[in-house]
C-alpha atoms as a PDB file:
ATOM      1  CA  MET A   1       0.079   0.116   0.063  1.00  0.00           C
ATOM      2  CA  TRP A   2       1.277   3.290  -1.186  1.00  0.00           C
ATOM      3  CA  GLY A   3      -0.660   5.621   1.453  1.00  0.00           C
ATOM      4  CA  PHE A   4      -1.483   9.321   0.716  1.00  0.00           C
ATOM      5  CA  GLN A   5       2.100  10.278   0.280  1.00  0.00           C
ATOM      6  CA  GLY A   6       3.008   7.362  -1.860  1.00  0.00           C
ATOM      7  CA  GLY A   7      -0.095   8.279  -4.157  1.00  0.00           C
ATOM      8  CA  ILE A   8       1.224  11.834  -4.596  1.00  0.00           C
ATOM      9  CA  LYS A   9       4.658  10.715  -5.790  1.00  0.00           C
ATOM     10  CA  MET A  10       3.135   8.407  -8.190  1.00  0.00           C
ATOM     11  CA  ALA A  11       0.738  11.332  -9.389  1.00  0.00           C
ATOM     12  CA  VAL A  12       3.885  13.585  -9.798  1.00  0.00           C
ATOM     13  CA  ARG A  13       5.819  10.950 -11.654  1.00  0.00           C
ATOM     14  CA  SER A  14       3.047  10.151 -13.955  1.00  0.00           C
ATOM     15  CA  GLY A  15       2.020  13.841 -14.403  1.00  0.00           C
ATOM     16  CA  ASN A  16      -1.673  13.245 -13.377  1.00  0.00           C
ATOM     17  CA  LEU A  17      -2.520  15.542 -10.524  1.00  0.00           C
ATOM     18  CA  SER A  18      -6.142  16.028 -11.388  1.00  0.00           C
ATOM     19  CA  PRO A  19      -7.433  13.886  -8.599  1.00  0.00           C
ATOM     20  CA  PHE A  20      -5.677  15.998  -6.060  1.00  0.00           C
ATOM     21  CA  PHE A  21      -6.982  19.507  -7.451  1.00  0.00           C
ATOM     22  CA  SER A  22     -10.355  18.533  -8.901  1.00  0.00           C
ATOM     23  CA  THR A  23     -13.470  19.880  -7.187  1.00  0.00           C
ATOM     24  CA  ASN A  24     -15.474  16.715  -8.352  1.00  0.00           C
ATOM     25  CA  SER A  25     -13.721  14.803  -5.484  1.00  0.00           C
ATOM     26  CA  SER A  26     -15.974  13.542  -2.922  1.00  0.00           C
ATOM     27  CA  LEU A  27     -14.435  15.692  -0.358  1.00  0.00           C
ATOM     28  CA  PHE A  28     -15.996  18.588  -1.800  1.00  0.00           C
ATOM     29  CA  HIS A  29     -19.587  17.414  -1.980  1.00  0.00           C
ATOM     30  CA  GLN A  30     -20.056  16.117   1.385  1.00  0.00           C
ATOM     31  CA  PRO A  31     -23.276  17.488   3.053  1.00  0.00           C
ATOM     32  CA  LEU A  32     -22.765  19.476   6.228  1.00  0.00           C
ATOM     33  CA  ALA A  33     -22.974  17.648   9.518  1.00  0.00           C
ATOM     34  CA  ALA A  34     -26.596  18.039  11.212  1.00  0.00           C
ATOM     35  CA  ALA A  35     -24.994  19.291  14.383  1.00  0.00           C
ATOM     36  CA  ALA A  36     -23.023  21.947  12.547  1.00  0.00           C
ATOM     37  CA  VAL A  37     -26.139  23.175  10.954  1.00  0.00           C
ATOM     38  CA  ALA A  38     -28.036  23.266  14.062  1.00  0.00           C
ATOM     39  CA  ALA A  39     -25.252  25.285  15.990  1.00  0.00           C
ATOM     40  CA  LYS A  40     -25.009  27.823  13.174  1.00  0.00           C
ATOM     41  CA  ALA A  41     -28.887  28.199  13.272  1.00  0.00           C
ATOM     42  CA  ALA A  42     -28.739  28.804  16.893  1.00  0.00           C
ATOM     43  CA  ARG A  43     -26.036  31.400  16.588  1.00  0.00           C
ATOM     44  CA  VAL A  44     -28.261  33.156  13.743  1.00  0.00           C
ATOM     45  CA  ALA A  45     -31.313  32.928  15.915  1.00  0.00           C
ATOM     46  CA  GLU A  46     -29.620  34.499  18.973  1.00  0.00           C
ATOM     47  CA  GLN A  47     -29.825  37.930  18.429  1.00  0.00           C
ATOM     48  CA  ILE A  48     -28.379  40.229  21.241  1.00  0.00           C
ATOM     49  CA  PRO A  49     -30.524  43.363  21.696  1.00  0.00           C
ATOM     50  CA  PRO A  50     -28.763  46.751  21.252  1.00  0.00           C
ATOM     51  CA  SER A  51     -27.106  48.055  24.321  1.00  0.00           C
ATOM     52  CA  THR A  52     -24.828  50.767  25.328  1.00  0.00           C
ATOM     53  CA  THR A  53     -22.078  48.234  26.162  1.00  0.00           C
ATOM     54  CA  LEU A  54     -19.925  46.572  23.677  1.00  0.00           C
ATOM     55  CA  PHE A  55     -17.847  43.410  23.814  1.00  0.00           C
ATOM     56  CA  VAL A  56     -14.682  43.917  21.866  1.00  0.00           C
ATOM     57  CA  SER A  57     -12.664  40.766  21.144  1.00  0.00           C
ATOM     58  CA  GLY A  58      -9.359  40.180  19.337  1.00  0.00           C
ATOM     59  CA  LEU A  59      -7.398  42.732  21.523  1.00  0.00           C
ATOM     60  CA  SER A  60      -3.583  42.588  21.667  1.00  0.00           C
ATOM     61  CA  GLY A  61      -1.833  41.817  24.784  1.00  0.00           C
ATOM     62  CA  ARG A  62      -0.563  45.264  24.844  1.00  0.00           C
ATOM     63  CA  THR A  63      -4.000  47.037  24.837  1.00  0.00           C
ATOM     64  CA  THR A  64      -4.697  49.043  27.836  1.00  0.00           C
ATOM     65  CA  ASN A  65      -7.821  50.660  29.146  1.00  0.00           C
ATOM     66  CA  GLN A  66      -6.609  54.006  27.966  1.00  0.00           C
ATOM     67  CA  LYS A  67      -5.749  52.836  24.476  1.00  0.00           C
ATOM     68  CA  LEU A  68      -9.177  51.221  24.086  1.00  0.00           C
ATOM     69  CA  ARG A  69     -11.116  54.362  25.560  1.00  0.00           C
ATOM     70  CA  GLU A  70      -9.103  56.470  22.941  1.00  0.00           C
ATOM     71  CA  ALA A  71      -9.919  54.285  20.010  1.00  0.00           C
ATOM     72  CA  PHE A  72     -13.673  54.234  20.782  1.00  0.00           C
ATOM     73  CA  ALA A  73     -13.687  57.893  21.890  1.00  0.00           C
ATOM     74  CA  ASN A  74     -13.995  59.027  18.155  1.00  0.00           C
ATOM     75  CA  PHE A  75     -17.754  57.634  18.107  1.00  0.00           C
ATOM     76  CA  GLY A  76     -19.277  59.209  21.036  1.00  0.00           C
ATOM     77  CA  ASP A  77     -19.322  59.659  24.822  1.00  0.00           C
ATOM     78  CA  VAL A  78     -17.222  56.705  26.410  1.00  0.00           C
ATOM     79  CA  ILE A  79     -18.368  56.351  29.982  1.00  0.00           C
ATOM     80  CA  HIS A  80     -16.129  53.265  30.732  1.00  0.00           C
ATOM     81  CA  ALA A  81     -13.616  51.251  28.706  1.00  0.00           C
ATOM     82  CA  LYS A  82     -12.196  48.265  30.449  1.00  0.00           C
ATOM     83  CA  VAL A  83      -9.626  45.655  29.240  1.00  0.00           C
ATOM     84  CA  VAL A  84      -9.909  42.260  31.002  1.00  0.00           C
ATOM     85  CA  ASN A  85      -6.600  41.235  32.182  1.00  0.00           C
ATOM     86  CA  ASP A  86      -5.051  37.825  32.865  1.00  0.00           C
ATOM     87  CA  ARG A  87      -4.362  37.936  36.788  1.00  0.00           C
ATOM     88  CA  SER A  88      -2.585  34.639  36.714  1.00  0.00           C
ATOM     89  CA  SER A  89       0.185  35.806  34.501  1.00  0.00           C
ATOM     90  CA  LEU A  90       3.061  37.940  35.719  1.00  0.00           C
ATOM     91  CA  THR A  91       2.634  40.591  33.251  1.00  0.00           C
ATOM     92  CA  ASN A  92      -1.132  41.089  33.932  1.00  0.00           C
ATOM     93  CA  HIS A  93      -1.498  41.341  30.136  1.00  0.00           C
ATOM     94  CA  CYS A  94      -4.921  41.626  28.499  1.00  0.00           C
ATOM     95  CA  LYS A  95      -6.854  38.337  27.833  1.00  0.00           C
ATOM     96  CA  GLY A  96      -7.710  39.594  24.337  1.00  0.00           C
ATOM     97  CA  TYR A  97     -11.084  41.240  25.078  1.00  0.00           C
ATOM     98  CA  GLY A  98     -12.756  44.070  26.977  1.00  0.00           C
ATOM     99  CA  PHE A  99     -15.862  46.357  27.241  1.00  0.00           C
ATOM    100  CA  VAL A 100     -16.829  49.785  26.373  1.00  0.00           C
ATOM    101  CA  ARG A 101     -19.931  51.487  27.573  1.00  0.00           C
ATOM    102  CA  TYR A 102     -21.308  54.632  25.895  1.00  0.00           C
ATOM    103  CA  SER A 103     -23.652  57.237  27.270  1.00  0.00           C
ATOM    104  CA  ASN A 104     -26.389  56.128  24.344  1.00  0.00           C
ATOM    105  CA  ILE A 105     -27.205  53.571  22.010  1.00  0.00           C
ATOM    106  CA  GLU A 106     -26.631  55.301  18.902  1.00  0.00           C
ATOM    107  CA  ASP A 107     -23.043  56.177  19.632  1.00  0.00           C
ATOM    108  CA  ALA A 108     -22.834  52.287  20.464  1.00  0.00           C
ATOM    109  CA  GLU A 109     -24.130  51.547  17.209  1.00  0.00           C
ATOM    110  CA  LYS A 110     -21.813  53.983  15.332  1.00  0.00           C
ATOM    111  CA  ALA A 111     -18.839  52.368  17.042  1.00  0.00           C
ATOM    112  CA  ILE A 112     -19.659  48.784  16.235  1.00  0.00           C
ATOM    113  CA  LYS A 113     -20.172  49.983  12.283  1.00  0.00           C
ATOM    114  CA  ARG A 114     -16.779  51.825  12.222  1.00  0.00           C
ATOM    115  CA  MET A 115     -14.644  49.762  14.466  1.00  0.00           C
ATOM    116  CA  ASN A 116     -15.544  45.997  13.856  1.00  0.00           C
ATOM    117  CA  GLY A 117     -12.766  44.708  11.733  1.00  0.00           C
ATOM    118  CA  GLN A 118     -10.255  47.474  12.337  1.00  0.00           C
ATOM    119  CA  PHE A 119      -6.770  47.313  13.503  1.00  0.00           C
ATOM    120  CA  LEU A 120      -5.847  48.387  17.125  1.00  0.00           C
ATOM    121  CA  ASP A 121      -2.366  47.570  18.382  1.00  0.00           C
ATOM    122  CA  GLY A 122      -1.698  45.483  15.408  1.00  0.00           C
ATOM    123  CA  ARG A 123      -4.450  43.192  15.708  1.00  0.00           C
ATOM    124  CA  VAL A 124      -7.870  43.096  14.043  1.00  0.00           C
ATOM    125  CA  ILE A 125     -10.725  43.583  16.391  1.00  0.00           C
ATOM    126  CA  PHE A 126     -14.386  42.822  16.657  1.00  0.00           C
ATOM    127  CA  ALA A 127     -17.086  45.002  18.179  1.00  0.00           C
ATOM    128  CA  GLU A 128     -20.459  43.600  19.006  1.00  0.00           C
ATOM    129  CA  TYR A 129     -23.252  44.504  21.556  1.00  0.00           C
ATOM    130  CA  ALA A 130     -22.382  42.844  25.050  1.00  0.00           C
ATOM    131  CA  LYS A 131     -24.569  40.186  26.187  1.00  0.00           C
ATOM    132  CA  PRO A 132     -26.575  40.860  29.444  1.00  0.00           C
ATOM    133  CA  LYS A 133     -25.098  39.190  32.496  1.00  0.00           C
ATOM    134  CA  ASP A 134     -26.881  36.040  33.639  1.00  0.00           C
ATOM    135  CA  THR A 135     -28.113  36.999  36.964  1.00  0.00           C
ATOM    136  CA  THR A 136     -30.097  33.574  37.525  1.00  0.00           C
ATOM    137  CA  SER A 137     -27.574  31.819  39.894  1.00  0.00           C
END
């Protein structure tokens, strides 16, 4: 048995590489798993209501509260900007996410539209409405 690598070597020698680059391969035509489809439907159905608080992900370990506030202040009155830090590390770096709170929903919406997918401290960040805390414990 040649295995996958042996099959590639034989195809290269013979010049017949079409099975490896063809979109007719069964690999490209397998249906999505039912669990994956259900998970995607649940994410789409789960709509987070507009809020004055934004969840910002993708932050660099170097991002500080001040840098986060300055980046989002261009779109309205920022009441609070908080980077969540990793207290277990010696350097207390950002865990990669934080929260920004505006004085009104219009400013928060403007910030999402303008900052989602933008660069901050060399990383692409993502902004969305924050989910309300689950207080049923």
